[in-house]
Amino acid sequence: MKLRLLLLGTAMVATGAMAAPRGLTVEDLVNMERVGAPLLSPDASRVIYTVRSTDMDKNRGHTEVWMLDLRAAKPVPQRLTHSDASNSDPAWSPSGDAIYFLSGRSGSSQVWRLPLSGGESSQVTDLPLDVDNFRLSPTGDRLAMSLAVFRDCADLACTKSRLDERKKNKASGRVYDRLFVRHWDTWADGRNAVLYSAPLDSSGRLSAAPVSVSGSIDGDVPSKPFGDQEEYRFSADGKSLVFGVRVAGKTESWSTNFDVYEAPAAGGKAPRNLTAENPAWDAKPAFSPDGRTLAYLAMTRPGFEADRFHLVLMDVASGKKRTLADNWDRSVDEFRWRADGKALLALAQDLGQHRLYSIDAGSGKVSALTGEGSVGAFDVQGDTLVYSQANLASSAQLFKLKLGATAKPAQLTWLNAERLADVRFGQYEQFSFSGANGDTVHGYVMKPWNAVPGKSYPIAFLVHGGPQGSFGNAWSYRWNPQVYAGAGYATVFIDFHGSTGYGQAFTDSISGDWGGKPLDDLKKGMDAAVKKFAWLDRSRSCALGASYGGYMMNWIQGNWADGFRCIVNHDGVFDNRGMAYATEELWFTEWENGGTYFDAPAKHEQFNPVHHVAKWKTPMLVVQGEKDYRIPTSQGLAAFSALQRRGIESKLLVFPDENHWVLKPANSVLWHHTVLDWLDHYTKQ
C-alpha cells in the first residue's frame, strides 16, 4: 500500500491567501466540530444530523441539529435548532413534516418537536424526570422513552420526591447489598433505566402519562453505561416494543446474559423473553419492514464481552430462528434492514478498517459497500444510503451513496475545512509482518507532518486498549496519531494478537495471555517497522498506552529492557489481584484470567506487572482519572508509588473530574501538552 497524504479540505482562509502550512495541534483537535449520526427523511429527500462544537469558556461541548436537502445540486447545511442548551438525538416524524429531538432548554432533558414548514419548537414532554433517550413509533402516535426511576415507585412523581428528599438529608451514607455498587464513573443510587411509552395527540404532544414497558424486569433499558435508543425499537405497526436487557439480581457484575424481550407498546402486559435459550449476549433487535422477521445480534459464550456478535433472524409467527452469514468471521456492531427487507446493512471491523457491508437476508452473502477508512453511523431509506466516514487524516464527514449504482459516494459535509485549511497531515501507511506464532499481524506507521526525505524522527509507540480493540484507519479525539505527527513525531501502532477485525480466533488469542503474544507482536512490529521505514529513529522512542495499553506500559517496564526512553501509562492495570477485586465489571477480569481470583490465582498472577517492579527503570508519566471505576485510582497510585520508591524519574497527572477517558476540553489540552512535554524531554533534548 502506497503512502498517502489525505487532506481534510482545500478551503482558503478568509483573506483568500493560504497561510503557512503547519501540523495539527492539540488546540485544533479539541476545537474541531464533530458530526453526529445522519438520519434520512422517510422519502430520502433530506438528512438531519448533529454537529458538536466546543465551548472553551464553559469547558464543554455543545450540540445542535442540522439538515441537508439532498434534492439540491450542492446541498447547503441548514441549522435547525438554536438554544443555549444542547439539542440532540433528532428523529423524523413519519410524514417528514417535523423533527423530534432532545433538549435541556426547559431546565431538564425533554423531547421537543420542530415543524419544518415554519414556526418555533414546542415541548412534547414535560415530565418531572429527565428523558434520557427516546424513539418515535412508525405510526407517529406514540413515544417510547427511557427514564431513570426507582422501580418500587408507582409513578414518576414518587421518584422525583425521593430524590428531592435525599438532597435534604444531611447524612450522605448509602447501604448496598449487591453489585454494581458503582459502574464506569457513577455510584449506584437505586434507580434503573426503565422503558416507558406514552401516546401522542395530533399535534405531536404527549396526551397521557407514560406507562412502564420494562419496569417489571430488574434491569436497565437501555444498558449502562453506554446504551441508547439502538437497544429498543417499535414493531412495524407500532403496537409492540422489542428491547435488550440483562436481569440484574445478584449476578449483574459478572454476567453478560442479555436477552431480547417483547412487550405491548401500550404496556399492561409483562414482557416476553424471546431468547431465553441463549445464556450469552443478545442485543439490538429490529423488525423487518414487513414485520414478519425480527433480526438481532447474538454472542455464544457467556461471560465474554468480546465474543463475535452474529446476526440471528427470527420468524415472528413461528419463533423459528436461523443464524445469518455464520461463516463470515466478523463481529457486527450495528445493522439496519434495507427497505425491501431482502438485505441488511451492517458495520464491522475488517483488517484495520471499519466497513459497511450488505448481507443478503436469504443466502447470507456478504458484500462490502465501503473501502478504506472507518464508517460510523449510517441510515438507509429506499436505495439511498448516508453514512459518516473518517480515516487517519480526516475527522468524520457525511457521504451519500446510491445502492446498486456504480457512482462513487458523494461527500456531503466538509466540517473544519476552513479552520484547518493550513494544516498538513502526516502521511500514513499500513504494513504487516510475521508476529507471534508466525501469524500475520498488521500495523500502521505515520510520518511527521513536515517530514523530509533522508531524515529520521523520534517515535511515539502507541498501544491500544481493550484489549479487544484496534488502532486502525480511524480518527480519534483522545489518542490521535496526527497530534504526535503535528508535534514532530513519527508514530507506530500495532494491532497485536487480541485485536478486533482479524477474525474471532485472533481476538480470542489474548485471553489468558496478556503479557505473552501481544508483547511479542509489539516487539516484532517495532523491529519490522524500523527495518521497513528508514525515517523511524528507534533510538529515540517512547511508548504510550491507556487501559490495557496502560497495563502493557507497566508490563513493558519489567519485560522489555531498554525498549524505550520514556513511557506514558494512562489508567493502566498495575496489580492483577487488586484489579480482580476492585473493578466493577467482574466478567471482564474473570474471563481474561480464566476465572475468579480465588479460583484461579495462578492465572491472574502469571502476567501480573507487580511482580516485575524490581526490574523497572524507564522514566514514566502516570495519568489517572479519579472517577475511573473500571481501573480504579489505586492502580495508578500504586504504579507511581513503585516508581518513586525505586527512584525512577516519574510524574503523576491526576484528573479528579474524569473517568476512564479525559473528556473535558481544558483537561484534554492539559493532558496532551503534559504528554508531549514528557516525550520532548526524553527524545528531543
mmCIF file with all atom_site columns, C-alpha atoms in Angstrom, residues 235-403:
data_model
loop_
_atom_site.group_PDB
_atom_site.id
_atom_site.type_symbol
_atom_site.label_atom_id
_atom_site.label_alt_id
_atom_site.label_comp_id
_atom_site.label_asym_id
_atom_site.label_entity_id
_atom_site.label_seq_id
_atom_site.pdbx_PDB_ins_code
_atom_site.Cartn_x
_atom_site.Cartn_y
_atom_site.Cartn_z
_atom_site.occupancy
_atom_site.B_iso_or_equiv
_atom_site.pdbx_formal_charge
_atom_site.auth_seq_id
_atom_site.auth_comp_id
_atom_site.auth_asym_id
_atom_site.auth_atom_id
_atom_site.pdbx_PDB_model_num
ATOM 1   C CA . SER A 1 235 ? -42.663 -3.126  15.589 1.00 0.00 ? 235 SER A CA 1
ATOM 2   C CA . ALA A 1 236 ? -43.607 -2.074  12.063 1.00 0.00 ? 236 ALA A CA 1
ATOM 3   C CA . ASP A 1 237 ? -47.207 -1.386  13.134 1.00 0.00 ? 237 ASP A CA 1
ATOM 4   C CA . GLY A 1 238 ? -46.137 0.446   16.306 1.00 0.00 ? 238 GLY A CA 1
ATOM 5   C CA . LYS A 1 239 ? -48.084 -1.902  18.565 1.00 0.00 ? 239 LYS A CA 1
ATOM 6   C CA . SER A 1 240 ? -45.171 -3.585  20.331 1.00 0.00 ? 240 SER A CA 1
ATOM 7   C CA . LEU A 1 241 ? -41.674 -2.808  21.523 1.00 0.00 ? 241 LEU A CA 1
ATOM 8   C CA . VAL A 1 242 ? -38.625 -5.065  21.496 1.00 0.00 ? 242 VAL A CA 1
ATOM 9   C CA . PHE A 1 243 ? -35.621 -4.369  23.662 1.00 0.00 ? 243 PHE A CA 1
ATOM 10  C CA . GLY A 1 244 ? -32.486 -5.916  25.125 1.00 0.00 ? 244 GLY A CA 1
ATOM 11  C CA . VAL A 1 245 ? -31.936 -6.171  28.863 1.00 0.00 ? 245 VAL A CA 1
ATOM 12  C CA . ARG A 1 246 ? -29.830 -8.049  31.389 1.00 0.00 ? 246 ARG A CA 1
ATOM 13  C CA . VAL A 1 247 ? -31.634 -9.201  34.517 1.00 0.00 ? 247 VAL A CA 1
ATOM 14  C CA . ALA A 1 248 ? -29.559 -7.808  37.360 1.00 0.00 ? 248 ALA A CA 1
ATOM 15  C CA . GLY A 1 249 ? -30.170 -9.672  40.600 1.00 0.00 ? 249 GLY A CA 1
ATOM 16  C CA . LYS A 1 250 ? -27.004 -10.558 42.481 1.00 0.00 ? 250 LYS A CA 1
ATOM 17  C CA . THR A 1 251 ? -25.041 -11.579 39.368 1.00 0.00 ? 251 THR A CA 1
ATOM 18  C CA . GLU A 1 252 ? -25.134 -8.422  37.243 1.00 0.00 ? 252 GLU A CA 1
ATOM 19  C CA . SER A 1 253 ? -21.454 -7.545  37.673 1.00 0.00 ? 253 SER A CA 1
ATOM 20  C CA . TRP A 1 254 ? -20.248 -10.914 36.366 1.00 0.00 ? 254 TRP A CA 1
ATOM 21  C CA . SER A 1 255 ? -22.981 -11.704 33.829 1.00 0.00 ? 255 SER A CA 1
ATOM 22  C CA . THR A 1 256 ? -23.178 -10.891 30.113 1.00 0.00 ? 256 THR A CA 1
ATOM 23  C CA . ASN A 1 257 ? -26.551 -12.613 29.715 1.00 0.00 ? 257 ASN A CA 1
ATOM 24  C CA . PHE A 1 258 ? -28.650 -10.003 27.927 1.00 0.00 ? 258 PHE A CA 1
ATOM 25  C CA . ASP A 1 259 ? -31.915 -11.195 26.412 1.00 0.00 ? 259 ASP A CA 1
ATOM 26  C CA . VAL A 1 260 ? -34.338 -9.765  23.862 1.00 0.00 ? 260 VAL A CA 1
ATOM 27  C CA . TYR A 1 261 ? -37.846 -9.094  25.158 1.00 0.00 ? 261 TYR A CA 1
ATOM 28  C CA . GLU A 1 262 ? -41.101 -8.072  23.507 1.00 0.00 ? 262 GLU A CA 1
ATOM 29  C CA . ALA A 1 263 ? -43.938 -6.174  25.191 1.00 0.00 ? 263 ALA A CA 1
ATOM 30  C CA . PRO A 1 264 ? -47.061 -4.258  24.128 1.00 0.00 ? 264 PRO A CA 1
ATOM 31  C CA . ALA A 1 265 ? -46.174 -0.636  23.390 1.00 0.00 ? 265 ALA A CA 1
ATOM 32  C CA . ALA A 1 266 ? -49.179 0.486   25.430 1.00 0.00 ? 266 ALA A CA 1
ATOM 33  C CA . GLY A 1 267 ? -47.992 -1.520  28.450 1.00 0.00 ? 267 GLY A CA 1
ATOM 34  C CA . GLY A 1 268 ? -50.286 -3.581  30.626 1.00 0.00 ? 268 GLY A CA 1
ATOM 35  C CA . LYS A 1 269 ? -48.584 -6.915  29.994 1.00 0.00 ? 269 LYS A CA 1
ATOM 36  C CA . ALA A 1 270 ? -45.324 -8.393  31.248 1.00 0.00 ? 270 ALA A CA 1
ATOM 37  C CA . PRO A 1 271 ? -42.511 -8.532  28.686 1.00 0.00 ? 271 PRO A CA 1
ATOM 38  C CA . ARG A 1 272 ? -41.920 -11.875 26.955 1.00 0.00 ? 272 ARG A CA 1
ATOM 39  C CA . ASN A 1 273 ? -38.360 -13.244 26.727 1.00 0.00 ? 273 ASN A CA 1
ATOM 40  C CA . LEU A 1 274 ? -37.606 -14.203 23.111 1.00 0.00 ? 274 LEU A CA 1
ATOM 41  C CA . THR A 1 275 ? -34.035 -15.501 23.630 1.00 0.00 ? 275 THR A CA 1
ATOM 42  C CA . ALA A 1 276 ? -34.144 -17.337 26.946 1.00 0.00 ? 276 ALA A CA 1
ATOM 43  C CA . GLU A 1 277 ? -32.333 -20.337 25.429 1.00 0.00 ? 277 GLU A CA 1
ATOM 44  C CA . ASN A 1 278 ? -29.121 -18.347 24.910 1.00 0.00 ? 278 ASN A CA 1
ATOM 45  C CA . PRO A 1 279 ? -27.146 -17.686 28.138 1.00 0.00 ? 279 PRO A CA 1
ATOM 46  C CA . ALA A 1 280 ? -24.877 -15.207 26.330 1.00 0.00 ? 280 ALA A CA 1
ATOM 47  C CA . TRP A 1 281 ? -25.482 -11.698 24.979 1.00 0.00 ? 281 TRP A CA 1
ATOM 48  C CA . ASP A 1 282 ? -28.491 -10.938 22.710 1.00 0.00 ? 282 ASP A CA 1
ATOM 49  C CA . ALA A 1 283 ? -28.872 -7.333  21.589 1.00 0.00 ? 283 ALA A CA 1
ATOM 50  C CA . LYS A 1 284 ? -30.290 -4.608  19.333 1.00 0.00 ? 284 LYS A CA 1
ATOM 51  C CA . PRO A 1 285 ? -33.458 -6.233  17.988 1.00 0.00 ? 285 PRO A CA 1
ATOM 52  C CA . ALA A 1 286 ? -35.100 -4.742  14.879 1.00 0.00 ? 286 ALA A CA 1
ATOM 53  C CA . PHE A 1 287 ? -38.159 -5.832  12.918 1.00 0.00 ? 287 PHE A CA 1
ATOM 54  C CA . SER A 1 288 ? -38.056 -6.201  9.147  1.00 0.00 ? 288 SER A CA 1
ATOM 55  C CA . PRO A 1 289 ? -40.091 -3.597  7.182  1.00 0.00 ? 289 PRO A CA 1
ATOM 56  C CA . ASP A 1 290 ? -42.957 -6.082  6.725  1.00 0.00 ? 290 ASP A CA 1
ATOM 57  C CA . GLY A 1 291 ? -42.895 -7.019  10.413 1.00 0.00 ? 291 GLY A CA 1
ATOM 58  C CA . ARG A 1 292 ? -42.538 -10.731 9.727  1.00 0.00 ? 292 ARG A CA 1
ATOM 59  C CA . THR A 1 293 ? -38.922 -11.153 10.819 1.00 0.00 ? 293 THR A CA 1
ATOM 60  C CA . LEU A 1 294 ? -37.022 -9.965  13.864 1.00 0.00 ? 294 LEU A CA 1
ATOM 61  C CA . ALA A 1 295 ? -33.258 -9.545  13.496 1.00 0.00 ? 295 ALA A CA 1
ATOM 62  C CA . TYR A 1 296 ? -30.917 -9.217  16.442 1.00 0.00 ? 296 TYR A CA 1
ATOM 63  C CA . LEU A 1 297 ? -27.266 -9.659  17.405 1.00 0.00 ? 297 LEU A CA 1
ATOM 64  C CA . ALA A 1 298 ? -26.129 -12.632 19.465 1.00 0.00 ? 298 ALA A CA 1
ATOM 65  C CA . MET A 1 299 ? -22.982 -13.960 21.099 1.00 0.00 ? 299 MET A CA 1
ATOM 66  C CA . THR A 1 300 ? -22.494 -17.618 22.001 1.00 0.00 ? 300 THR A CA 1
ATOM 67  C CA . ARG A 1 301 ? -20.151 -17.631 25.017 1.00 0.00 ? 301 ARG A CA 1
ATOM 68  C CA . PRO A 1 302 ? -21.480 -16.447 28.401 1.00 0.00 ? 302 PRO A CA 1
ATOM 69  C CA . GLY A 1 303 ? -19.181 -14.082 30.284 1.00 0.00 ? 303 GLY A CA 1
ATOM 70  C CA . PHE A 1 304 ? -17.140 -12.973 27.248 1.00 0.00 ? 304 PHE A CA 1
ATOM 71  C CA . GLU A 1 305 ? -17.921 -9.384  26.239 1.00 0.00 ? 305 GLU A CA 1
ATOM 72  C CA . ALA A 1 306 ? -15.648 -9.544  23.159 1.00 0.00 ? 306 ALA A CA 1
ATOM 73  C CA . ASP A 1 307 ? -17.222 -12.633 21.627 1.00 0.00 ? 307 ASP A CA 1
ATOM 74  C CA . ARG A 1 308 ? -18.354 -12.366 17.999 1.00 0.00 ? 308 ARG A CA 1
ATOM 75  C CA . PHE A 1 309 ? -21.736 -10.714 17.512 1.00 0.00 ? 309 PHE A CA 1
ATOM 76  C CA . HIS A 1 310 ? -23.527 -12.540 14.678 1.00 0.00 ? 310 HIS A CA 1
ATOM 77  C CA . LEU A 1 311 ? -26.920 -11.841 13.140 1.00 0.00 ? 311 LEU A CA 1
ATOM 78  C CA . VAL A 1 312 ? -29.915 -14.003 14.004 1.00 0.00 ? 312 VAL A CA 1
ATOM 79  C CA . LEU A 1 313 ? -33.229 -13.865 12.127 1.00 0.00 ? 313 LEU A CA 1
ATOM 80  C CA . MET A 1 314 ? -36.385 -14.970 13.922 1.00 0.00 ? 314 MET A CA 1
ATOM 81  C CA . ASP A 1 315 ? -39.659 -15.694 12.156 1.00 0.00 ? 315 ASP A CA 1
ATOM 82  C CA . VAL A 1 316 ? -42.187 -13.712 14.214 1.00 0.00 ? 316 VAL A CA 1
ATOM 83  C CA . ALA A 1 317 ? -45.101 -16.087 13.586 1.00 0.00 ? 317 ALA A CA 1
ATOM 84  C CA . SER A 1 318 ? -43.348 -19.348 14.444 1.00 0.00 ? 318 SER A CA 1
ATOM 85  C CA . GLY A 1 319 ? -40.438 -18.184 16.610 1.00 0.00 ? 319 GLY A CA 1
ATOM 86  C CA . LYS A 1 320 ? -38.036 -20.204 14.472 1.00 0.00 ? 320 LYS A CA 1
ATOM 87  C CA . LYS A 1 321 ? -34.503 -18.786 14.359 1.00 0.00 ? 321 LYS A CA 1
ATOM 88  C CA . ARG A 1 322 ? -31.568 -19.041 11.999 1.00 0.00 ? 322 ARG A CA 1
ATOM 89  C CA . THR A 1 323 ? -28.102 -17.565 12.046 1.00 0.00 ? 323 THR A CA 1
ATOM 90  C CA . LEU A 1 324 ? -27.260 -15.377 9.067  1.00 0.00 ? 324 LEU A CA 1
ATOM 91  C CA . ALA A 1 325 ? -23.801 -15.404 7.424  1.00 0.00 ? 325 ALA A CA 1
ATOM 92  C CA . ASP A 1 326 ? -22.386 -17.599 10.165 1.00 0.00 ? 326 ASP A CA 1
ATOM 93  C CA . ASN A 1 327 ? -19.237 -18.337 8.141  1.00 0.00 ? 327 ASN A CA 1
ATOM 94  C CA . TRP A 1 328 ? -18.416 -14.623 7.866  1.00 0.00 ? 328 TRP A CA 1
ATOM 95  C CA . ASP A 1 329 ? -15.734 -14.257 10.538 1.00 0.00 ? 329 ASP A CA 1
ATOM 96  C CA . ARG A 1 330 ? -16.500 -10.697 11.574 1.00 0.00 ? 330 ARG A CA 1
ATOM 97  C CA . SER A 1 331 ? -18.366 -9.207  14.527 1.00 0.00 ? 331 SER A CA 1
ATOM 98  C CA . VAL A 1 332 ? -21.316 -6.945  13.687 1.00 0.00 ? 332 VAL A CA 1
ATOM 99  C CA . ASP A 1 333 ? -21.530 -3.603  15.517 1.00 0.00 ? 333 ASP A CA 1
ATOM 100 C CA . GLU A 1 334 ? -24.712 -2.085  14.071 1.00 0.00 ? 334 GLU A CA 1
ATOM 101 C CA . PHE A 1 335 ? -27.204 -3.082  11.399 1.00 0.00 ? 335 PHE A CA 1
ATOM 102 C CA . ARG A 1 336 ? -30.257 -1.782  9.503  1.00 0.00 ? 336 ARG A CA 1
ATOM 103 C CA . TRP A 1 337 ? -32.846 -3.511  7.356  1.00 0.00 ? 337 TRP A CA 1
ATOM 104 C CA . ARG A 1 338 ? -32.985 -2.443  3.728  1.00 0.00 ? 338 ARG A CA 1
ATOM 105 C CA . ALA A 1 339 ? -36.399 -1.052  2.754  1.00 0.00 ? 339 ALA A CA 1
ATOM 106 C CA . ASP A 1 340 ? -37.337 -4.112  0.697  1.00 0.00 ? 340 ASP A CA 1
ATOM 107 C CA . GLY A 1 341 ? -36.374 -6.485  3.517  1.00 0.00 ? 341 GLY A CA 1
ATOM 108 C CA . LYS A 1 342 ? -34.150 -8.509  1.195  1.00 0.00 ? 342 LYS A CA 1
ATOM 109 C CA . ALA A 1 343 ? -30.886 -7.466  2.802  1.00 0.00 ? 343 ALA A CA 1
ATOM 110 C CA . LEU A 1 344 ? -29.416 -5.948  5.944  1.00 0.00 ? 344 LEU A CA 1
ATOM 111 C CA . LEU A 1 345 ? -26.649 -3.356  6.086  1.00 0.00 ? 345 LEU A CA 1
ATOM 112 C CA . ALA A 1 346 ? -24.090 -3.949  8.819  1.00 0.00 ? 346 ALA A CA 1
ATOM 113 C CA . LEU A 1 347 ? -20.943 -2.405  10.252 1.00 0.00 ? 347 LEU A CA 1
ATOM 114 C CA . ALA A 1 348 ? -17.896 -4.494  11.160 1.00 0.00 ? 348 ALA A CA 1
ATOM 115 C CA . GLN A 1 349 ? -14.174 -4.065  11.662 1.00 0.00 ? 349 GLN A CA 1
ATOM 116 C CA . ASP A 1 350 ? -12.006 -5.588  8.973  1.00 0.00 ? 350 ASP A CA 1
ATOM 117 C CA . LEU A 1 351 ? -8.189  -5.598  8.749  1.00 0.00 ? 351 LEU A CA 1
ATOM 118 C CA . GLY A 1 352 ? -7.710  -2.164  10.263 1.00 0.00 ? 352 GLY A CA 1
ATOM 119 C CA . GLN A 1 353 ? -10.789 -0.640  8.588  1.00 0.00 ? 353 GLN A CA 1
ATOM 120 C CA . HIS A 1 354 ? -14.390 -0.246  9.785  1.00 0.00 ? 354 HIS A CA 1
ATOM 121 C CA . ARG A 1 355 ? -16.510 -1.088  6.768  1.00 0.00 ? 355 ARG A CA 1
ATOM 122 C CA . LEU A 1 356 ? -20.176 -1.073  5.849  1.00 0.00 ? 356 LEU A CA 1
ATOM 123 C CA . TYR A 1 357 ? -21.488 -4.326  4.375  1.00 0.00 ? 357 TYR A CA 1
ATOM 124 C CA . SER A 1 358 ? -24.645 -5.605  2.708  1.00 0.00 ? 358 SER A CA 1
ATOM 125 C CA . ILE A 1 359 ? -25.815 -9.052  3.844  1.00 0.00 ? 359 ILE A CA 1
ATOM 126 C CA . ASP A 1 360 ? -28.410 -10.901 1.780  1.00 0.00 ? 360 ASP A CA 1
ATOM 127 C CA . ALA A 1 361 ? -31.250 -11.917 4.110  1.00 0.00 ? 361 ALA A CA 1
ATOM 128 C CA . GLY A 1 362 ? -31.781 -15.185 2.259  1.00 0.00 ? 362 GLY A CA 1
ATOM 129 C CA . SER A 1 363 ? -28.384 -16.533 1.303  1.00 0.00 ? 363 SER A CA 1
ATOM 130 C CA . GLY A 1 364 ? -26.245 -14.672 3.808  1.00 0.00 ? 364 GLY A CA 1
ATOM 131 C CA . LYS A 1 365 ? -23.932 -13.445 1.047  1.00 0.00 ? 365 LYS A CA 1
ATOM 132 C CA . VAL A 1 366 ? -21.778 -10.557 2.295  1.00 0.00 ? 366 VAL A CA 1
ATOM 133 C CA . SER A 1 367 ? -20.663 -7.657  0.091  1.00 0.00 ? 367 SER A CA 1
ATOM 134 C CA . ALA A 1 368 ? -18.542 -4.685  1.143  1.00 0.00 ? 368 ALA A CA 1
ATOM 135 C CA . LEU A 1 369 ? -20.078 -1.290  0.352  1.00 0.00 ? 369 LEU A CA 1
ATOM 136 C CA . THR A 1 370 ? -17.167 0.866   1.530  1.00 0.00 ? 370 THR A CA 1
ATOM 137 C CA . GLY A 1 371 ? -13.402 0.692   1.205  1.00 0.00 ? 371 GLY A CA 1
ATOM 138 C CA . GLU A 1 372 ? -10.625 2.033   3.389  1.00 0.00 ? 372 GLU A CA 1
ATOM 139 C CA . GLY A 1 373 ? -11.497 4.156   6.386  1.00 0.00 ? 373 GLY A CA 1
ATOM 140 C CA . SER A 1 374 ? -13.844 3.967   9.323  1.00 0.00 ? 374 SER A CA 1
ATOM 141 C CA . VAL A 1 375 ? -17.608 4.157   8.799  1.00 0.00 ? 375 VAL A CA 1
ATOM 142 C CA . GLY A 1 376 ? -19.523 5.325   11.855 1.00 0.00 ? 376 GLY A CA 1
ATOM 143 C CA . ALA A 1 377 ? -23.263 5.820   11.991 1.00 0.00 ? 377 ALA A CA 1
ATOM 144 C CA . PHE A 1 378 ? -25.426 5.272   8.911  1.00 0.00 ? 378 PHE A CA 1
ATOM 145 C CA . ASP A 1 379 ? -29.033 5.274   7.718  1.00 0.00 ? 379 ASP A CA 1
ATOM 146 C CA . VAL A 1 380 ? -30.856 3.928   4.692  1.00 0.00 ? 380 VAL A CA 1
ATOM 147 C CA . GLN A 1 381 ? -34.187 4.768   3.024  1.00 0.00 ? 381 GLN A CA 1
ATOM 148 C CA . GLY A 1 382 ? -35.076 3.096   -0.255 1.00 0.00 ? 382 GLY A CA 1
ATOM 149 C CA . ASP A 1 383 ? -31.902 2.957   -2.321 1.00 0.00 ? 383 ASP A CA 1
ATOM 150 C CA . THR A 1 384 ? -30.352 5.987   -0.602 1.00 0.00 ? 384 THR A CA 1
ATOM 151 C CA . LEU A 1 385 ? -27.628 5.417   1.950  1.00 0.00 ? 385 LEU A CA 1
ATOM 152 C CA . VAL A 1 386 ? -25.991 8.100   4.082  1.00 0.00 ? 386 VAL A CA 1
ATOM 153 C CA . TYR A 1 387 ? -23.116 7.470   6.448  1.00 0.00 ? 387 TYR A CA 1
ATOM 154 C CA . SER A 1 388 ? -20.266 9.125   8.298  1.00 0.00 ? 388 SER A CA 1
ATOM 155 C CA . GLN A 1 389 ? -16.723 8.107   7.451  1.00 0.00 ? 389 GLN A CA 1
ATOM 156 C CA . ALA A 1 390 ? -13.317 9.060   8.812  1.00 0.00 ? 390 ALA A CA 1
ATOM 157 C CA . ASN A 1 391 ? -9.708  7.979   8.376  1.00 0.00 ? 391 ASN A CA 1
ATOM 158 C CA . LEU A 1 392 ? -6.337  8.658   9.926  1.00 0.00 ? 392 LEU A CA 1
ATOM 159 C CA . ALA A 1 393 ? -6.136  12.068  8.238  1.00 0.00 ? 393 ALA A CA 1
ATOM 160 C CA . SER A 1 394 ? -9.760  13.201  8.350  1.00 0.00 ? 394 SER A CA 1
ATOM 161 C CA . SER A 1 395 ? -12.408 13.533  11.002 1.00 0.00 ? 395 SER A CA 1
ATOM 162 C CA . ALA A 1 396 ? -15.806 12.061  10.157 1.00 0.00 ? 396 ALA A CA 1
ATOM 163 C CA . GLN A 1 397 ? -17.741 13.585  7.254  1.00 0.00 ? 397 GLN A CA 1
ATOM 164 C CA . LEU A 1 398 ? -21.112 12.612  5.790  1.00 0.00 ? 398 LEU A CA 1
ATOM 165 C CA . PHE A 1 399 ? -21.399 10.783  2.470  1.00 0.00 ? 399 PHE A CA 1
ATOM 166 C CA . LYS A 1 400 ? -24.289 9.674   0.261  1.00 0.00 ? 400 LYS A CA 1
ATOM 167 C CA . LEU A 1 401 ? -24.352 6.506   -1.822 1.00 0.00 ? 401 LEU A CA 1
ATOM 168 C CA . LYS A 1 402 ? -26.996 5.075   -4.153 1.00 0.00 ? 402 LYS A CA 1
ATOM 169 C CA . LEU A 1 403 ? -27.297 1.349   -3.529 1.00 0.00 ? 403 LEU A CA 1
#
